[in-house]
Short mmCIF file of C-alpha atoms and ligand atoms in Angstrom, two decimals:
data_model
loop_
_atom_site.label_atom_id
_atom_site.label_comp_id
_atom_site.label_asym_id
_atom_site.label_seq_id
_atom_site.Cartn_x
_atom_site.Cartn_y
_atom_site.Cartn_z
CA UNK E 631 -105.35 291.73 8.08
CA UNK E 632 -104.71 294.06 5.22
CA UNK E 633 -104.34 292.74 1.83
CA UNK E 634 -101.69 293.89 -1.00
CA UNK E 635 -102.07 293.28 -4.61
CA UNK E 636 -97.76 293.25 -5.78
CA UNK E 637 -96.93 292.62 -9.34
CA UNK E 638 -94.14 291.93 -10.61
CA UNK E 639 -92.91 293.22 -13.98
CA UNK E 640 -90.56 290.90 -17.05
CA UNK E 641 -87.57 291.51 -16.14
CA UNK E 642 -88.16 290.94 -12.60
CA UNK E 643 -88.99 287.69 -13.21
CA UNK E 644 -86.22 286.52 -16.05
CA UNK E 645 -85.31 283.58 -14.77
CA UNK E 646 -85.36 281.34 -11.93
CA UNK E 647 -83.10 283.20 -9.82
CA UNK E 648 -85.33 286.10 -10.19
CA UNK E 649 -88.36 283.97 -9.37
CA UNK E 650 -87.10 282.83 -5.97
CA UNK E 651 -85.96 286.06 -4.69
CA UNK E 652 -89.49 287.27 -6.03
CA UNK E 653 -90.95 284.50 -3.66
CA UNK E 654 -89.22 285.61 -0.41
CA UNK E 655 -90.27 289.10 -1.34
CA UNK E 656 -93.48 287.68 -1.36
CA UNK E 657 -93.17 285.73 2.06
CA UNK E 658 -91.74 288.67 3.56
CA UNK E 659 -94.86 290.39 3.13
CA UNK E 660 -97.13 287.60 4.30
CA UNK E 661 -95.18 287.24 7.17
CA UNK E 662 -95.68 290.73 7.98
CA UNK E 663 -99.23 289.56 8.39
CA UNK E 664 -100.94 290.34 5.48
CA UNK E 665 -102.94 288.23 2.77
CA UNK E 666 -101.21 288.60 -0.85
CA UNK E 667 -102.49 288.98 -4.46
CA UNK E 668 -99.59 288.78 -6.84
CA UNK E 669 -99.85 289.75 -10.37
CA UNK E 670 -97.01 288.59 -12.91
CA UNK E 671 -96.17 289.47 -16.38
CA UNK E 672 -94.28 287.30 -18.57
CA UNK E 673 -90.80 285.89 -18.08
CA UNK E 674 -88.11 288.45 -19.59
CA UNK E 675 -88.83 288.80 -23.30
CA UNK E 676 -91.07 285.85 -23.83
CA UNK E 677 -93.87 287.76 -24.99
CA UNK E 678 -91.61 289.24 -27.63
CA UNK E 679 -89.89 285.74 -28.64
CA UNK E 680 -93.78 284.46 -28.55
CA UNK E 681 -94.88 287.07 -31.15
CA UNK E 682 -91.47 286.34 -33.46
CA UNK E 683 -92.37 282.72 -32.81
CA UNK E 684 -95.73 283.18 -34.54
CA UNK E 685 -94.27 285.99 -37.55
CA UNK E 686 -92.00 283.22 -38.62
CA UNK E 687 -95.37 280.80 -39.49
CA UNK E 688 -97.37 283.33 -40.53
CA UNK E 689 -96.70 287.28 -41.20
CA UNK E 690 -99.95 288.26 -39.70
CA UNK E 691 -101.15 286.13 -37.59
CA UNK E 692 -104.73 285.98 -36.59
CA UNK E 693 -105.45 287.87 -33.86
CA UNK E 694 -107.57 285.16 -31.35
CA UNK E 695 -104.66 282.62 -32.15
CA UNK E 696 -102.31 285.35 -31.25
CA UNK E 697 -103.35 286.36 -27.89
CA UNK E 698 -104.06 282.70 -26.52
CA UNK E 699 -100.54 282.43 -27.78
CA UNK E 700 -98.86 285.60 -25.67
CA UNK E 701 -101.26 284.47 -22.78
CA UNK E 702 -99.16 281.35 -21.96
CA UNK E 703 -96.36 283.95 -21.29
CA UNK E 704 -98.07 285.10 -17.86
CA UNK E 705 -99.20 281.37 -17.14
CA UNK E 706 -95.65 280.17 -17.05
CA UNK E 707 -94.47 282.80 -14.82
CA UNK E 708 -97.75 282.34 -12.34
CA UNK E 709 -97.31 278.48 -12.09
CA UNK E 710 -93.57 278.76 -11.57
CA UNK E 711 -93.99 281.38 -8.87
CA UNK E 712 -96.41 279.45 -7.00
CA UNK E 713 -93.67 276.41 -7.47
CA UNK E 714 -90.79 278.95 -6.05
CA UNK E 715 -92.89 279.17 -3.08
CA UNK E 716 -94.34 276.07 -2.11
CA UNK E 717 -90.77 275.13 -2.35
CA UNK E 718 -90.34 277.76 0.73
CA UNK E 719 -93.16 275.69 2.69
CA UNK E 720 -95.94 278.53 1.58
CA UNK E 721 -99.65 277.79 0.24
CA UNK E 722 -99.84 279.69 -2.82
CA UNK E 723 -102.34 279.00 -5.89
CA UNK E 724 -101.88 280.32 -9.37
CA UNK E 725 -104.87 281.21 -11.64
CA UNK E 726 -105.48 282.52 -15.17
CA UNK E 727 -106.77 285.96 -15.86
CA UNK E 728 -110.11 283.93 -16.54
CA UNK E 729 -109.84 281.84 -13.67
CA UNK E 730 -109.22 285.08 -11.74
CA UNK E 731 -113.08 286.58 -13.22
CA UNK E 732 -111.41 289.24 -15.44
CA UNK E 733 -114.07 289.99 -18.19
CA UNK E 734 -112.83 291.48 -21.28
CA UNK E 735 -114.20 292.92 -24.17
CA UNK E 736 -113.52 290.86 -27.52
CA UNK E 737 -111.19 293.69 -29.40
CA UNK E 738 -107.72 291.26 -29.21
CA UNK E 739 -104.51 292.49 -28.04
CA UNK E 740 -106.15 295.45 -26.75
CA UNK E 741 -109.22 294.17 -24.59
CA UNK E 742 -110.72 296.29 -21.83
CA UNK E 743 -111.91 295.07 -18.76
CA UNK E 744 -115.22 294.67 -18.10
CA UNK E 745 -116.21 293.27 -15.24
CA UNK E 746 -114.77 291.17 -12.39
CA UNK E 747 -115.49 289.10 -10.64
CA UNK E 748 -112.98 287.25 -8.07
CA UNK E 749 -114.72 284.79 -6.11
CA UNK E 750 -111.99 282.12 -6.90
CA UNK E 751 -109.38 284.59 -5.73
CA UNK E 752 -111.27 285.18 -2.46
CA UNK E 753 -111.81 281.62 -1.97
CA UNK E 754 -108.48 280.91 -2.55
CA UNK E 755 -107.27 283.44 0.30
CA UNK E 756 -109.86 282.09 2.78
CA UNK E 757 -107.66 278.95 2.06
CA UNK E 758 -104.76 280.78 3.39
CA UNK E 759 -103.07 281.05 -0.07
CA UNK E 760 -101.04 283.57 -2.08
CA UNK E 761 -102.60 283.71 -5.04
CA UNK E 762 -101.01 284.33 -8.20
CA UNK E 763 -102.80 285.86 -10.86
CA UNK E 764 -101.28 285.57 -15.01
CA UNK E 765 -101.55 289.79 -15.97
CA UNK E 766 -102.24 290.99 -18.62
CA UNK E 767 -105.25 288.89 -20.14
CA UNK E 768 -108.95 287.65 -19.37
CA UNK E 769 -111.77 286.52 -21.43
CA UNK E 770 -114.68 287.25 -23.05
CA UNK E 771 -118.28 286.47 -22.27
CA UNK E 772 -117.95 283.88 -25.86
CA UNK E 773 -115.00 282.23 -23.57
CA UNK E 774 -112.28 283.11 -25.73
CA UNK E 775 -108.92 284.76 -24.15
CA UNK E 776 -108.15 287.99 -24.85
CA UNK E 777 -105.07 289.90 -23.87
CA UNK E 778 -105.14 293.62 -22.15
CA UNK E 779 -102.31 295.15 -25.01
CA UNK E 780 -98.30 295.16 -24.13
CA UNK E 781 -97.54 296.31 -20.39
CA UNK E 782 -100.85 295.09 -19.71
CA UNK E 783 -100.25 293.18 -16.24
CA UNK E 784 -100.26 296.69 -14.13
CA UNK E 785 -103.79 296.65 -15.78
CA UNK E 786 -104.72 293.23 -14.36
CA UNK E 787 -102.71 294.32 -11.13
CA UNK E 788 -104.91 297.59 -10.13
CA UNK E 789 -108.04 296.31 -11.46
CA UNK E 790 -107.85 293.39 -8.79
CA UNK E 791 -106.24 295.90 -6.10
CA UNK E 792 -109.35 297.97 -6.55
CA UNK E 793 -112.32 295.12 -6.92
CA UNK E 794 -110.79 293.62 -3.81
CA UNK E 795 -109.86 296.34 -2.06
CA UNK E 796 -106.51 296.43 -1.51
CA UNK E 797 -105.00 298.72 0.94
CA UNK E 798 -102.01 299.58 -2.13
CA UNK E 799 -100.78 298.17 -5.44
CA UNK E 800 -97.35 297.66 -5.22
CA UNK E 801 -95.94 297.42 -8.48
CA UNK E 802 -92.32 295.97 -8.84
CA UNK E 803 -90.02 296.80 -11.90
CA UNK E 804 -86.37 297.50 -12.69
CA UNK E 805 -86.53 300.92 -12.18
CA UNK E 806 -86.58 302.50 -8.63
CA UNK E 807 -89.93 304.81 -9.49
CA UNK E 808 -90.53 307.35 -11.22
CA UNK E 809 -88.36 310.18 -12.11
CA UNK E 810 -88.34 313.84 -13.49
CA UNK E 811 -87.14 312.58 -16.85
CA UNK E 812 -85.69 309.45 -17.91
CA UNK E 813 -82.48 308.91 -16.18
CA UNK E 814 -80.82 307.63 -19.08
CA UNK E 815 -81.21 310.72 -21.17
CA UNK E 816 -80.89 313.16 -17.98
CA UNK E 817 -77.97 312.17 -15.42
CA UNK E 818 -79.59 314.80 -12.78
CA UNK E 819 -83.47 313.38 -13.23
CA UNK E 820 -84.24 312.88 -9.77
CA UNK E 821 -86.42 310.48 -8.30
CA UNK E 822 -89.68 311.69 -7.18
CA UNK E 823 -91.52 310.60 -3.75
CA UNK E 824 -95.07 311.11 -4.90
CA UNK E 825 -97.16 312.10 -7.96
CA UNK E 826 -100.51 312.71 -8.38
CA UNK E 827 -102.67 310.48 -10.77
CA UNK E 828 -103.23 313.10 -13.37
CA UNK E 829 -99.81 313.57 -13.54
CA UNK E 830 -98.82 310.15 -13.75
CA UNK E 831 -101.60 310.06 -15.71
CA UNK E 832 -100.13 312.48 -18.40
CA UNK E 833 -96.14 311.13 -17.87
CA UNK E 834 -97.06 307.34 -19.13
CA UNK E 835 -99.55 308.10 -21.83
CA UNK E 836 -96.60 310.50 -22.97
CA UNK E 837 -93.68 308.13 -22.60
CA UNK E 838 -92.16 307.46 -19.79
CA UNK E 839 -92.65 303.79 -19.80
CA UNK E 840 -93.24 302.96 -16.12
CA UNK E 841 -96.51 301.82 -15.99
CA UNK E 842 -99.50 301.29 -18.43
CA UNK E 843 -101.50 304.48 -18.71
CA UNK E 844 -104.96 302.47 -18.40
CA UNK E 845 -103.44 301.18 -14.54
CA UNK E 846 -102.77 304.89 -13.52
CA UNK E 847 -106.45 305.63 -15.13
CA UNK E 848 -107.97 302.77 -13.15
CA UNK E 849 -105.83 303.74 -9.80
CA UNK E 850 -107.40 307.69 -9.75
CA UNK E 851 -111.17 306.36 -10.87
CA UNK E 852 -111.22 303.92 -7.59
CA UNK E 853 -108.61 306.05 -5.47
CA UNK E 854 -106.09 303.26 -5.55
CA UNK E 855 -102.83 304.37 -4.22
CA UNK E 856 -100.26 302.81 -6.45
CA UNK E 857 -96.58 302.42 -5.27
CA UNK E 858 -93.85 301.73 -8.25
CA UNK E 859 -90.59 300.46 -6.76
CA UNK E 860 -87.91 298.12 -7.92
CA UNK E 861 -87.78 294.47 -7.14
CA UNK E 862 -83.94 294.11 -6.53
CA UNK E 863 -83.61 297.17 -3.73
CA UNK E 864 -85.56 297.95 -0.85
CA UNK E 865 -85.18 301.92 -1.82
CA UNK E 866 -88.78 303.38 -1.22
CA UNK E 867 -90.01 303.99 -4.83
CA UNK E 868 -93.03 306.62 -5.72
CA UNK E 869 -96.16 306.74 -4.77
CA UNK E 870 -99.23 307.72 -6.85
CA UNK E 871 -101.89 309.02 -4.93
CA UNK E 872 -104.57 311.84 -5.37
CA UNK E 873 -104.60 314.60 -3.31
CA UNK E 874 -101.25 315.95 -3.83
CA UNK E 875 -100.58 319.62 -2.68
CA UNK E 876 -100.65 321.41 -5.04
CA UNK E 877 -99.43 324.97 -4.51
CA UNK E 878 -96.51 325.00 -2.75
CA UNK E 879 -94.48 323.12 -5.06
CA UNK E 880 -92.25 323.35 -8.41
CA UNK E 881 -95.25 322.54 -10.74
CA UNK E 882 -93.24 321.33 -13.41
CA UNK E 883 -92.98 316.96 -12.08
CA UNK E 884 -91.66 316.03 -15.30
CA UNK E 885 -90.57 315.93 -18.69
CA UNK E 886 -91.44 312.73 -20.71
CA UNK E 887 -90.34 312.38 -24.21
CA UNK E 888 -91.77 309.19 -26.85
CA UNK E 889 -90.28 308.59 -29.96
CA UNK E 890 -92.97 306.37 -30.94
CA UNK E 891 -94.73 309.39 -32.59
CA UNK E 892 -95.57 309.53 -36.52
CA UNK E 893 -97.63 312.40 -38.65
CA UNK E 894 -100.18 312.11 -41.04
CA UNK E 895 -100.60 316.07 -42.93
CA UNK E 896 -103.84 315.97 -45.21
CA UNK E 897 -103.21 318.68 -47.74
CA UNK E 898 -105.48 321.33 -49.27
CA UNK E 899 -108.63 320.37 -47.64
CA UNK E 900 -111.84 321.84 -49.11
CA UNK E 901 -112.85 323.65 -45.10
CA UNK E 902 -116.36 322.23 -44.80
CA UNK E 903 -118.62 320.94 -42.67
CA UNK E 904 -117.54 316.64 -42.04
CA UNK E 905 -114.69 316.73 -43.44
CA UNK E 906 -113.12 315.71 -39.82
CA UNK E 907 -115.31 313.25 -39.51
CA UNK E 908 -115.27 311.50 -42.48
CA UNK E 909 -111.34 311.31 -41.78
CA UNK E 910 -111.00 310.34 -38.05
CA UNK E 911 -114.46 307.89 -37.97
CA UNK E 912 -112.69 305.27 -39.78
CA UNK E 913 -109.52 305.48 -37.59
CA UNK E 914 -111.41 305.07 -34.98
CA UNK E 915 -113.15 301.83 -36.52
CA UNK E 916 -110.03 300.87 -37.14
CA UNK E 917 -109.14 300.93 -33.55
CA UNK E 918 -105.76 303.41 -34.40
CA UNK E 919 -105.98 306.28 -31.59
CA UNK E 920 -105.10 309.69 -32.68
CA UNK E 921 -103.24 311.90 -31.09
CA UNK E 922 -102.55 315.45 -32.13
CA UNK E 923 -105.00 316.94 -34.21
CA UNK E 924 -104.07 320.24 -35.89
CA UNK E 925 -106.45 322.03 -38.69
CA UNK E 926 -104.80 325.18 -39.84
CA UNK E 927 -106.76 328.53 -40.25
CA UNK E 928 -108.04 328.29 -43.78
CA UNK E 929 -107.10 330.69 -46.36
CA UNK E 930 -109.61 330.77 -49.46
CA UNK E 931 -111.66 327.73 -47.91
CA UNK E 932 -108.79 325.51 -48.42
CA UNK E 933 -107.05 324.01 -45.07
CA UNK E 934 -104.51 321.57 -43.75
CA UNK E 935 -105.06 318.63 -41.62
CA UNK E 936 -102.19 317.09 -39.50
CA UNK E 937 -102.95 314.57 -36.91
CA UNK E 938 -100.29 312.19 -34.95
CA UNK E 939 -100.43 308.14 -34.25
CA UNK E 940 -98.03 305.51 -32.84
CA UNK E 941 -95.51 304.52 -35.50
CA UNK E 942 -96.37 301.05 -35.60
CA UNK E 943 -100.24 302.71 -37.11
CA UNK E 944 -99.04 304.78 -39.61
CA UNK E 945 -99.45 302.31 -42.42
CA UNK E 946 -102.70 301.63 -41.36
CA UNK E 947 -103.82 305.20 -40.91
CA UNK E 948 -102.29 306.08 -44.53
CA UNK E 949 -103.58 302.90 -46.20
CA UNK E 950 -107.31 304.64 -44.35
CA UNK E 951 -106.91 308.21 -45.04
CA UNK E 952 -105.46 308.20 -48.88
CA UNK E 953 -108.68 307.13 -49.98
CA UNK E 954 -110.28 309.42 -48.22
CA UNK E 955 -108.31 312.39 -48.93
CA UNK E 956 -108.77 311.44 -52.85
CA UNK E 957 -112.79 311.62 -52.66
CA UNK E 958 -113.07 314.43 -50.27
CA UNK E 959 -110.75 316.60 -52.76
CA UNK E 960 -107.58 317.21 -50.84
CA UNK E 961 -104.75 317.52 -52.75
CA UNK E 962 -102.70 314.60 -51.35
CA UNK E 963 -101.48 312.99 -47.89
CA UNK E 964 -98.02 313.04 -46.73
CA UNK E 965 -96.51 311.16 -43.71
CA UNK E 966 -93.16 311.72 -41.75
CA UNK E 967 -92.12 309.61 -38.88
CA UNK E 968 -88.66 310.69 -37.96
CA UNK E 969 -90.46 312.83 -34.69
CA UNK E 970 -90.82 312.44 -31.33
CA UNK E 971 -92.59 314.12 -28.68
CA UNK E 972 -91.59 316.14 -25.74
CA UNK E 973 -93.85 317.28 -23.01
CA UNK E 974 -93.54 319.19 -19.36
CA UNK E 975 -95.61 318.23 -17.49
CA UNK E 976 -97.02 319.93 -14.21
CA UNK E 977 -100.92 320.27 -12.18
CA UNK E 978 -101.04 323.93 -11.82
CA UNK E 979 -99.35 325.00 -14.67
CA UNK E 980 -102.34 326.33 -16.51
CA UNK E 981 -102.84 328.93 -13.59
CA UNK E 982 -99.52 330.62 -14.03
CA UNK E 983 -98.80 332.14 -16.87
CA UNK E 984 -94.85 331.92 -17.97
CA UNK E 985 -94.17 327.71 -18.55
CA UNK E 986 -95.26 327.92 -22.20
CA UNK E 987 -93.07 330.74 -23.17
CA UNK E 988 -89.90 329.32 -21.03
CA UNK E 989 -90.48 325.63 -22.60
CA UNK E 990 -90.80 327.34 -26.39
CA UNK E 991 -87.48 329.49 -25.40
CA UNK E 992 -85.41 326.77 -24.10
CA UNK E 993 -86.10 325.09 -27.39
CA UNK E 994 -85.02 327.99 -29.22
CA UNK E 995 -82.15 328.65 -27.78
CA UNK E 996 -81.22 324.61 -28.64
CA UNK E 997 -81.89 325.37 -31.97
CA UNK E 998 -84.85 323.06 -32.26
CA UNK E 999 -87.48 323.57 -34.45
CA UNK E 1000 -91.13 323.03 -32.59
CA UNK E 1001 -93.58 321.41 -35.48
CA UNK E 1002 -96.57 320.83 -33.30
CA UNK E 1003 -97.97 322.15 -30.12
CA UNK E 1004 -100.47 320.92 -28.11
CA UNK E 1005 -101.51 321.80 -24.70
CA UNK E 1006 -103.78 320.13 -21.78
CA UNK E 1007 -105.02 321.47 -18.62
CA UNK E 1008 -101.57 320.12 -16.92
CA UNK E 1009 -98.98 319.44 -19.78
CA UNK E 1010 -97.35 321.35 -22.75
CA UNK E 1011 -96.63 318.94 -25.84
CA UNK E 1012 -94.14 320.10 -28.69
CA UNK E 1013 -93.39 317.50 -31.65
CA UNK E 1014 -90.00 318.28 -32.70
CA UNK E 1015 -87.84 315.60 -34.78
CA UNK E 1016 -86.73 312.45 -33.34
CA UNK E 1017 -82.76 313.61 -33.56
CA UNK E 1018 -83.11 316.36 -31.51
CA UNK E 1019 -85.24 314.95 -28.92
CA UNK E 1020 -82.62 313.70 -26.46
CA UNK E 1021 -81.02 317.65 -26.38
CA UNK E 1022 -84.74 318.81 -25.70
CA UNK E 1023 -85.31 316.50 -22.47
CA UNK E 1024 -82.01 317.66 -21.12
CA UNK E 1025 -82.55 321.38 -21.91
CA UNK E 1026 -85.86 321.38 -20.00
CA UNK E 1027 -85.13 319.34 -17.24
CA UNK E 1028 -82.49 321.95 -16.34
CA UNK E 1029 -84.73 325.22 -17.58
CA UNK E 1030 -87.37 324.20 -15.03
CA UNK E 1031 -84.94 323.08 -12.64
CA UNK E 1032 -86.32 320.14 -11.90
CA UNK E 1033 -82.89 318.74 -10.45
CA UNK E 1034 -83.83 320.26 -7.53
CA UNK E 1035 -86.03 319.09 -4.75
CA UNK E 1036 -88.31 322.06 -4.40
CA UNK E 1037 -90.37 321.22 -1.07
N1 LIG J 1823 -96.03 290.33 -21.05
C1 LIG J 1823 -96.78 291.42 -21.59
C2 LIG J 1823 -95.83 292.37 -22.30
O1 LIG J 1823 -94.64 292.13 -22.36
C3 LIG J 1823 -97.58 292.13 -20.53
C4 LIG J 1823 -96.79 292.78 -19.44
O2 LIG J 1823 -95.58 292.62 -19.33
O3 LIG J 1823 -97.40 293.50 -18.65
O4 LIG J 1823 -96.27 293.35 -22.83
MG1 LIG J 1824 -93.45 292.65 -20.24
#
């Protein structure tokens, strides 16, 4: 008997309707004679009414309160699931992420994983059950419930596929897979059959919401082979595997675009030794990942520092760096976040010279000024602002012709 870990995503789960067309999705795949893990998020926006709920009593509230709170979002869904489906004459069992062994770290609303340890899941399988497991939280070693950070239940969902064994981690959401760019902005964006992890990898870090980045990173460490499809067709979604071949394809996947991007641009920065340091270690303390870091060539031993975090940091990362900027000398700290970031993205690409110099082109010729680059082994990043983002994804979708299915 094979097992599959499913999980089911918000919006698949909305309401009660939802939920009982969930279950016979579920049953469906018992019945084809396999043993079931589910993995739910939170009903519709709950998690979102759950955090207003708790802004309106207090503007910051603290942060253990806070994710006990947003962790009765995924324990609603998981009870009434299993209800939906003993209602269809099935054993099913629903546990907490800490009833389920997931160990987490104690950094709130974004713990990491640990360890797990699922003897109450296998247990409850040898009982014949589907088991339902709350995404998206566990607890720490101190016993107090942490939560993984938003999107979090594909986390919980591959971590369990891969400590259990899974044959695949199906992961149901409202859209059909995932695509060249995001259909909304680009009519043509096609969807794609398969993707490699990297890629994948490299397309949700940069934007295209589909799946939490640390699921993708969790799915290529243990080989996990991850299908996203939607839960209200039975159209075959995408698959994320490894071993993807490589050269006889378009190597431009996808273009993903975020608009969750703001800069921070230390000016006139004495160019000395731990000067970097002294700047990015308390970020890092303060939990706020960086993105883009940029240090200009210095001219006279004075230099500029510009470095990129999620909008919803910036305050934090200015409130940080001022200070810093003051005693290290630098002549002040500016912020802008009105920008957005666009990427290509492609395994192969660094091989073949040409899909730098056609991405900066195609921008050109839109008229849109690039104020960043960055570059990894399989994506090209420009930061260009937020109002001209929209014309970028299209333009680049159609320069590397990614409407077309290049087999
Ligand atoms: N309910 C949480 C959120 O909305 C986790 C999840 O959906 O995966 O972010
Ligand atoms: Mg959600």
């Amino acid at each position: 008997m094979a097992l599959i870990v499913q999980k089911y995503g918000g919006s698949s789960v909305a309401d009660a309707e939802k939920i009982k067309s969930v279950a016979r999705r579920i049953v469906e795949t018992k019945e084809g004679g396999n043993e079931v893990v589910v993995v739910v998020s939170a009903m519709g926006d709950t998690t979102d009414e759950l955090i207003q709920l708790a802004r309106q009593v207090n503007p910051k509230p603290q942060e253990r309160e806070l994710d006990v709170l947003l962790s009765t979002g995924e324990i609603v869904s998981s009870t009434i699931l299993a209800m939906a489906l003993h209602n269809l004459g099935y054993k099913a069992v629903s546990l907490s992420g800490a009833q389920a062994g997931i160990e987490t770290d104690a950094i709130y609303s974004k713990a990491r994983i640990l360890r797990l340890e699922p003897k109450r899941v296998i247990e409850e399988l040898e009982k014949g059950n589907i088991v339902i497991v709350a995404g998206f939280q566990g607890i720490t070693k101190g016993m107090d419930i942490t939560t993984l950070g938003r999107g979090g239940s594909d986390t919980t969902a591959v971590a369990l596929a891969a400590t259990l064994k899974a044959q695949i981690c199906q992961i149901y959401t409202d859209v059909e897979g995932v695509f060249t760019a995001d259909p909304r902005l680009v009519p043509e964006a096609r969807k794609l059959k398969e993707i490699g992890y990297e890629e994948m990898l490299e397309l949700a870090t940069l934007g295209a919401k589909v799946m939490h980045s640390r699921a993708v990173e969790l799915g290529e460490v243990y080989n996990m082979p991850i299908l996203v499809a939607s839960s209200f067709s039975d159209k075959s979604g995408t698959i994320i595997h490894g071993g993807i071949m490589m050269e006889v394809r378009n190597k431009v996947r996808g273009i993903a675009h975020d608009l969750n991007v703001a800069k921070v641009t230390v000016v006139g920065v004495p160019d000395q030794p731990g000067i970097a340091s002294a700047i990015f270690e308390p970020l890092v303390k303060a939990n706020i990942s960086v993105d883009t870091i940029v240090q200009n060539a210095s001219i006279n031993n004075i230099t500029d520092l510009t470095f990129t975090v999620a909008r919803g940091d910036l305050d934090n990362a200015m409130s940080l760096v001022q200070p810093i900027a003051k005693s290290i000398g630098a002549r002040k700290c500016v912020s802008d976040s009105t920008l957005a970031k666009v990427s290509i993205i492609g395994t192969g690409m660094q091989n073949t010279p040409g899909y730098a110099a056609n991405m900066f082109r195609t921008l050109y010729e839109q008229g849109i000024n690039i104020q960043l680059i960055t570059t990894s082994e399989i994506r090209i990043t420009c930061i260009v602002g937020e109002d001209r983002v929209e014309d970028a994804v299209k333009a680049l979708h159609k320069a590397f012709e990614l409407e077309r299915d290049v087999i």
